[in-house]
PDB file of C-alpha atoms in Angstrom:
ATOM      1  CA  UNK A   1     -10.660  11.170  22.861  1.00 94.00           C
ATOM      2  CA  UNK A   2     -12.401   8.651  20.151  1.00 95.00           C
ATOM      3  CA  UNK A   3     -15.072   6.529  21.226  1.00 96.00           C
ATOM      4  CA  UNK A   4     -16.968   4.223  18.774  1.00 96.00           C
ATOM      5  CA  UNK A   5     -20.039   1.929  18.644  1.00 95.00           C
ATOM      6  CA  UNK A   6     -21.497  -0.567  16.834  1.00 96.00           C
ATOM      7  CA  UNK A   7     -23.965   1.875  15.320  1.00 96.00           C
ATOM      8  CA  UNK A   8     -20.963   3.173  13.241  1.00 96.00           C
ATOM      9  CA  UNK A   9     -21.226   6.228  14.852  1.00 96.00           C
ATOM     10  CA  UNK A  10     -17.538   7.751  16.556  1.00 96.00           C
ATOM     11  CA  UNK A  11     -17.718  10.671  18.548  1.00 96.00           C
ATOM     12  CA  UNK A  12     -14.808  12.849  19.596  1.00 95.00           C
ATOM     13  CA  UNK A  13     -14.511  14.489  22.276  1.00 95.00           C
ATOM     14  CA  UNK A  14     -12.159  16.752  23.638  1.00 95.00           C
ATOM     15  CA  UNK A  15     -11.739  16.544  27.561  1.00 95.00           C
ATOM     16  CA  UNK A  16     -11.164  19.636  28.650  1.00 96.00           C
ATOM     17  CA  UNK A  17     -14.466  20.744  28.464  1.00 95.00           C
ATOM     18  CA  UNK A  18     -16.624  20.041  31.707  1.00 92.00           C
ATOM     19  CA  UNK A  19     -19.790  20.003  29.935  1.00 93.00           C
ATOM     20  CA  UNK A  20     -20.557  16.842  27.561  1.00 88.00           C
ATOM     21  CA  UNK A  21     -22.481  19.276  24.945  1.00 90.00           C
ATOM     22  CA  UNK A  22     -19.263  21.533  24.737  1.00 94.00           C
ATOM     23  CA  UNK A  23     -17.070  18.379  24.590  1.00 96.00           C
ATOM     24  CA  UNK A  24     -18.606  16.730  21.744  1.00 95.00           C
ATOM     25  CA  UNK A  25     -16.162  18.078  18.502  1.00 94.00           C
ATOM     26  CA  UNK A  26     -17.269  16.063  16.075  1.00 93.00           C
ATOM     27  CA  UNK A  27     -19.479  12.448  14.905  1.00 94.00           C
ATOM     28  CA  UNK A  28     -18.063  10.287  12.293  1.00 95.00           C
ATOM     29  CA  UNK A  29     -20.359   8.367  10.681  1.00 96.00           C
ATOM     30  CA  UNK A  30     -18.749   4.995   9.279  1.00 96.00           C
ATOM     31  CA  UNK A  31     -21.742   3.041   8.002  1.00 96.00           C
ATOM     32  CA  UNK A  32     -20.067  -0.004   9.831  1.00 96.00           C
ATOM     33  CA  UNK A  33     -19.917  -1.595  13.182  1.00 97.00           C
ATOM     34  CA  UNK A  34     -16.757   0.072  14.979  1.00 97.00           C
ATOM     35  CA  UNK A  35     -14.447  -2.540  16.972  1.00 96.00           C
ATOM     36  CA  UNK A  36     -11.183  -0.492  17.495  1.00 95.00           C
ATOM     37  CA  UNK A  37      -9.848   3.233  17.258  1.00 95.00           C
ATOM     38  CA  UNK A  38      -6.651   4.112  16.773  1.00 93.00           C
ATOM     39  CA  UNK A  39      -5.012   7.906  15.987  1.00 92.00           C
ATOM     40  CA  UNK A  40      -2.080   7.805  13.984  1.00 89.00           C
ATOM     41  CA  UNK A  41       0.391  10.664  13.047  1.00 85.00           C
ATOM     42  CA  UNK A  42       1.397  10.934   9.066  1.00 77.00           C
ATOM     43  CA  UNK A  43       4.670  11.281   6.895  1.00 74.00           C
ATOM     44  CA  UNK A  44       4.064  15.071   6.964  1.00 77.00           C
ATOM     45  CA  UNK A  45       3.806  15.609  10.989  1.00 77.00           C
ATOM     46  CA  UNK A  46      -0.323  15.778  10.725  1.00 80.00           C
ATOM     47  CA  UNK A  47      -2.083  14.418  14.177  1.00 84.00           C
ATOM     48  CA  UNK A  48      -5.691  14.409  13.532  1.00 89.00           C
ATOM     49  CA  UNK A  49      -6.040  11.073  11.662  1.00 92.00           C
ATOM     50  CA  UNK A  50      -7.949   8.678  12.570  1.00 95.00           C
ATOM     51  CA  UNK A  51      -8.118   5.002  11.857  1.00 95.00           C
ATOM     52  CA  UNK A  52     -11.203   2.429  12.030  1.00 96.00           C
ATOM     53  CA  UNK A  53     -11.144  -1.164  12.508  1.00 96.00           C
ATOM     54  CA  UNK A  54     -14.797  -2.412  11.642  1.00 96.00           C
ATOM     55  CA  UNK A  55     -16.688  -5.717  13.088  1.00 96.00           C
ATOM     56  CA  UNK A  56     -16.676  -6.780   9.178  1.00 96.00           C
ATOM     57  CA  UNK A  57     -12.530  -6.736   9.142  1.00 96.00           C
ATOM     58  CA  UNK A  58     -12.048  -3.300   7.600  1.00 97.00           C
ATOM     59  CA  UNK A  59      -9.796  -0.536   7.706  1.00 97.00           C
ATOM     60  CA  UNK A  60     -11.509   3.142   7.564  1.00 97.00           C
ATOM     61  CA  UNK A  61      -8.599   5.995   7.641  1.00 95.00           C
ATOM     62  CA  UNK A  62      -9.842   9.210   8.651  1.00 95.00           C
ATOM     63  CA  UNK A  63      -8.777  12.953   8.622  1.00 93.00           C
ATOM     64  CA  UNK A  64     -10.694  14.244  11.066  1.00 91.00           C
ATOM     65  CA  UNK A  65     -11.797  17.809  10.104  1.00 90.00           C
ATOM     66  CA  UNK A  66     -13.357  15.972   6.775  1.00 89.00           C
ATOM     67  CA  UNK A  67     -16.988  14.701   6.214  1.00 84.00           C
ATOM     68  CA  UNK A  68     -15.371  11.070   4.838  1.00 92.00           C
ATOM     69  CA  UNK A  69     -12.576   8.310   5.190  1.00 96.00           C
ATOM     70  CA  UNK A  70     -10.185   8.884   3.109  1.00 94.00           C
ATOM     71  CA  UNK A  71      -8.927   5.469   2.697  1.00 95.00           C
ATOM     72  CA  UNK A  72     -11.397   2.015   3.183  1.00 97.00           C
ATOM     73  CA  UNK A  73      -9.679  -1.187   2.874  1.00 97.00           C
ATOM     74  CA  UNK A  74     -12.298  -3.572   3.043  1.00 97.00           C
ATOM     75  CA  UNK A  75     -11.703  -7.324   4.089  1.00 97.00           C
ATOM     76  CA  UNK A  76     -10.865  -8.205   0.478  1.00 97.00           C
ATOM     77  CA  UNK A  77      -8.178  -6.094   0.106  1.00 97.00           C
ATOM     78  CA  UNK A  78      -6.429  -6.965   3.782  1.00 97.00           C
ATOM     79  CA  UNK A  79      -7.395 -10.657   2.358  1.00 96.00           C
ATOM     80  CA  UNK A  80      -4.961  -9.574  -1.014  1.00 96.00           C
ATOM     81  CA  UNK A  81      -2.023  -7.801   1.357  1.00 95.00           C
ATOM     82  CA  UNK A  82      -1.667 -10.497   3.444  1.00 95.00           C
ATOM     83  CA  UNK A  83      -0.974 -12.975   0.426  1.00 95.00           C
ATOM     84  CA  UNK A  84      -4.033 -14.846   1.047  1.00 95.00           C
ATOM     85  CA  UNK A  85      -6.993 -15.874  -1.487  1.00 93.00           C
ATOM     86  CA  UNK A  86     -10.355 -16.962   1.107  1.00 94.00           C
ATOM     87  CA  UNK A  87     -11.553 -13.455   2.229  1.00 95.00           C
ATOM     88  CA  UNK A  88     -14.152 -15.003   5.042  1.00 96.00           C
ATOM     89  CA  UNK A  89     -10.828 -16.644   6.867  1.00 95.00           C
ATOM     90  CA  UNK A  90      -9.507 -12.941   7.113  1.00 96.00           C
ATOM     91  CA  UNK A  91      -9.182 -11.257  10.379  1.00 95.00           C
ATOM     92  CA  UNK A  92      -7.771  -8.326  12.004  1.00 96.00           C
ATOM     93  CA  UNK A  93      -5.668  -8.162  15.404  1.00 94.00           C
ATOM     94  CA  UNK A  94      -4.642  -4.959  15.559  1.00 94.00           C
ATOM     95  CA  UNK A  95      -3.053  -1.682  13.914  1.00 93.00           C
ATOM     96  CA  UNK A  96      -0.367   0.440  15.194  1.00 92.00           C
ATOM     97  CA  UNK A  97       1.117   3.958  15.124  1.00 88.00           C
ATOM     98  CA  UNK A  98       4.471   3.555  13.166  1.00 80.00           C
ATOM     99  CA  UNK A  99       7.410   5.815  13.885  1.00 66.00           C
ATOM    100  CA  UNK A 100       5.464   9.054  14.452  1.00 54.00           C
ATOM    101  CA  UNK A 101       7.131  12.472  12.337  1.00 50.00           C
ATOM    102  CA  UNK A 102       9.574  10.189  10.299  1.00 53.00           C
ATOM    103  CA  UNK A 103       9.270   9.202   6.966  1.00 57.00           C
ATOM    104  CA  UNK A 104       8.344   5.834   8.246  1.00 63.00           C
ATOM    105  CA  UNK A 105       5.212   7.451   9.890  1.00 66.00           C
ATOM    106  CA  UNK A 106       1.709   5.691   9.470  1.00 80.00           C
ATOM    107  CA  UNK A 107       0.116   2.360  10.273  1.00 90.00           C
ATOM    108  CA  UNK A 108       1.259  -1.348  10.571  1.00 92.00           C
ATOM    109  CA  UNK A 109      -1.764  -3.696  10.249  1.00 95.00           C
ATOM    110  CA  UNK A 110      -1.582  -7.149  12.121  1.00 95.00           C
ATOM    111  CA  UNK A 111      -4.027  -9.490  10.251  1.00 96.00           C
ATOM    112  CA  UNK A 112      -4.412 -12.871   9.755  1.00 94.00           C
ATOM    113  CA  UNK A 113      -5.836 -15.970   7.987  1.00 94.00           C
ATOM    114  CA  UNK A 114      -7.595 -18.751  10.200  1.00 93.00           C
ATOM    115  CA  UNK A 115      -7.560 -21.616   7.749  1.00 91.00           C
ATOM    116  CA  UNK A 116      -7.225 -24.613   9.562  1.00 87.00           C
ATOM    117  CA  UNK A 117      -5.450 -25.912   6.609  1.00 88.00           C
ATOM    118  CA  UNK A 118      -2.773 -22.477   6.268  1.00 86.00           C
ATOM    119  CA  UNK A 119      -3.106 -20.384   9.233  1.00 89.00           C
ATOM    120  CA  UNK A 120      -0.916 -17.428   9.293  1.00 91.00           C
ATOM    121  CA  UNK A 121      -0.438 -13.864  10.551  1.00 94.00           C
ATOM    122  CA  UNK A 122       1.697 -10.900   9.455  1.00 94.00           C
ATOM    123  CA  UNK A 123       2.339  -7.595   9.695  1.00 93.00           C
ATOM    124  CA  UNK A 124       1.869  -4.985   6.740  1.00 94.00           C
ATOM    125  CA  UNK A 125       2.085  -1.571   6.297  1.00 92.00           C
ATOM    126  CA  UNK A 126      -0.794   0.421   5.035  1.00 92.00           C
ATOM    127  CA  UNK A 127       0.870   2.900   1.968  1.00 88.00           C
ATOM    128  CA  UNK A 128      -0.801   4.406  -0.741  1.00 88.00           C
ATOM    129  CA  UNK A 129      -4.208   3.054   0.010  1.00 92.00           C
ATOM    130  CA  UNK A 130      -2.704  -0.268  -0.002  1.00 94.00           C
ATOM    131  CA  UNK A 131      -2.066  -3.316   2.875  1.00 96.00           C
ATOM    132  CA  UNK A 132       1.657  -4.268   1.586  1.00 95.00           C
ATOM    133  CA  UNK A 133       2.705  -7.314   3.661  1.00 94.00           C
ATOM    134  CA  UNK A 134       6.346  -6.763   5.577  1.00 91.00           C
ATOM    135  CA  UNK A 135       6.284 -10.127   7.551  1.00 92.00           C
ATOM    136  CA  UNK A 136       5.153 -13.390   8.463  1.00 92.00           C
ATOM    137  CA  UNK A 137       5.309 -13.855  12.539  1.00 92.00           C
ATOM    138  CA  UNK A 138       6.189 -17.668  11.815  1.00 89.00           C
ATOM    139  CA  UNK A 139       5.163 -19.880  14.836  1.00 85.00           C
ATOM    140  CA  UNK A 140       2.341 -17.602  15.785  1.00 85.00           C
ATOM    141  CA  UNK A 141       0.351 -19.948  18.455  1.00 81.00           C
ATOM    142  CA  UNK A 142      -3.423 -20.305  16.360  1.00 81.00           C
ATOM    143  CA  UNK A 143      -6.053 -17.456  15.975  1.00 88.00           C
ATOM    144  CA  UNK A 144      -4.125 -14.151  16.990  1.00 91.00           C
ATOM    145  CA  UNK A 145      -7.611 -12.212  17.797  1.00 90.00           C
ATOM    146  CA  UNK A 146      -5.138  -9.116  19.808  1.00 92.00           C
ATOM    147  CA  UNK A 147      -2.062  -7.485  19.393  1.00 94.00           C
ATOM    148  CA  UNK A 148      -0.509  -4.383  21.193  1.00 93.00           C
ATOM    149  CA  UNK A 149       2.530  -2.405  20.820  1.00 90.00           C
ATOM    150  CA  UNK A 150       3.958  -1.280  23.951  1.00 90.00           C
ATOM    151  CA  UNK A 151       6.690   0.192  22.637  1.00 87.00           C
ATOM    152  CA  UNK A 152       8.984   0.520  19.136  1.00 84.00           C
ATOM    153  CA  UNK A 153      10.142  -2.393  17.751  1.00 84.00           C
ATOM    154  CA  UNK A 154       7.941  -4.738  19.910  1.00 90.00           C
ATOM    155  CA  UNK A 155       4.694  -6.537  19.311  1.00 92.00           C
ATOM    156  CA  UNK A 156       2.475  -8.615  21.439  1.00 94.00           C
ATOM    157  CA  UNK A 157      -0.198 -10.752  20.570  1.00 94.00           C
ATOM    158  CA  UNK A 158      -2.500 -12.859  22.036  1.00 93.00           C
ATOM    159  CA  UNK A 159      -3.960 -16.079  20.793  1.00 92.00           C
ATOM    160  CA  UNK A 160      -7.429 -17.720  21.626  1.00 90.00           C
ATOM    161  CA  UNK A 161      -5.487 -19.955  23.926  1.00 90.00           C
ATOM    162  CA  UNK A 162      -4.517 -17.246  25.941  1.00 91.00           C
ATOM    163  CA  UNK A 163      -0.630 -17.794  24.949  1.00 92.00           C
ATOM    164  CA  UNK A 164       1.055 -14.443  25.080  1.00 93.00           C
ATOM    165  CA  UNK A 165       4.242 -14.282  22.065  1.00 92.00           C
ATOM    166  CA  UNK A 166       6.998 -11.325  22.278  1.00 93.00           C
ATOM    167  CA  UNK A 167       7.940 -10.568  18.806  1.00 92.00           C
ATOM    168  CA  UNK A 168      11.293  -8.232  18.423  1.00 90.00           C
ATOM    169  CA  UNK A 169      12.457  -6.172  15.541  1.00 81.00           C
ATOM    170  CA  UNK A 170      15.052  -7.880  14.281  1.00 72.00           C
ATOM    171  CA  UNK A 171      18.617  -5.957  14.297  1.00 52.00           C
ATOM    172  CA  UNK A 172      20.576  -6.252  11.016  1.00 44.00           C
ATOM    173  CA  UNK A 173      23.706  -7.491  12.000  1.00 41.00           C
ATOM    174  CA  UNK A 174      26.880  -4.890  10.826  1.00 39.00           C
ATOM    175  CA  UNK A 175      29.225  -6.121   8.145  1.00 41.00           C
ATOM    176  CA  UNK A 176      32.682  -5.919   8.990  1.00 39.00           C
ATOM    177  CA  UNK A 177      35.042  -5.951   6.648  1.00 41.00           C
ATOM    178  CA  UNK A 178      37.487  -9.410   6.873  1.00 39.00           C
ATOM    179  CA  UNK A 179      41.629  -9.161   7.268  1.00 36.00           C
TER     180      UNK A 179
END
C-alpha cells in the first residue's frame, strides 16, 4: 500500500505486518503536494514502480527501492505532449496501468487543457521520459477533473458537470480481400 499527503511525503506500507512501526517499508519524499498514486508494472515485468501525480500537475515516476524519481514531467512538459502551448490551462485527470508484462507495459496519462477558447483532453503515453499524445477524446463534456479505468480498453471520465462518458478502444476493422 501507497499513501501520500500534501506534505510530499508517501509512505509504503506493507499490510501484513500488525504493527504500524514494522509496516512502514519505506518514505518517499517528493518535494510536492501528492494528489494521486498509482503502481504501474514496466516493459521488463518489474512491479515496484511507482507513479506521482502532484497538486502542481506533475508526473513523478518512481522505482521504489531508490532514494529519487526517476522520471519528473512537470506541467510544462504534459502542457508540450498534449499539443498545447498555455501551461497554467494544463491539468491532469488521471494515469493508468497499461497492458501489464507486454511490451505495451507502462502508463497512459489523461490530461487536459481548460481554455475556454480550445478545451481539449487526450490520452498519451508516457515513453522515454516523454508525454507522447495517442488521442484526442473528441466531444469530451468540459473540464474532465477524473478518469478511471475499470478495465482494458475502457476509460471513464468525469466532468465538473457530473456527466459520466464511456470511451472504447476502437477495433480496427479486418481487411478482406474483394472477389
Amino acid at each position: 500500500l501507497a499513501t501520500g499527503c500534501t506534505d510530499g511525503l508517501v509512505n509504503i506500507l506493507d499490510l501484513s505486518e500488525k504493527d504500524e512501526d514494522e509496516a512502514l517499508l519505506t518514505s518517499l519524499n517528493t518535494g510536492d503536494s501528492v494528489s494521486r498514486l498509482a503502481w504501474y508494472s514496466n516493459t521488463k515485468g518489474n512491479t515496484d514502480n511507482l507513479a506521482i501525480l502532484t497538486h502542481t500537475e506533475a508526473v513523478q515516476l518512481w522505482h521504489t527501492p531508490d532514494c529519487g524519481p526517476h522520471t519528473t514531467l512537470d506541467r510544462d512538459l504534459v502542457c508540450h505532449g498534449i499539443r498545447r502551448t498555455v501551461s497554467e490551462y494544463t491539468y491532469i485527470a488521471g494515469l493508468h496501468q497499461r497492458s501489464a508484462g507486454t511490451e505495451e507495459a507502462g502508463l497512459t496519462l489523461v490530461a487536459g487543457s481548460r481554455c475556454s477558447s480550445n478545451s481539449c483532453v487526450r490520452l498519451c503515453q508516457i515513453r522515454n521520459k516523454k508525454v507522447k499524445p495517442c488521442s484526442l477524446l473528441e466531444g469530451a463534456p468540459g473540464l474532465v477533473p477524473s478518469s478511471v479505468c475499470p478495465r482494458p480498453g475502457v476509460l471513464v471520465t468525469g466532468a465538473e458537470s457530473g456527466e459520466l462518458s464511456v470511451w472504447r478502444e476502437a477495433e480496427e476493422e479486418e481487411e478482406t480481400g474483394g472477389k
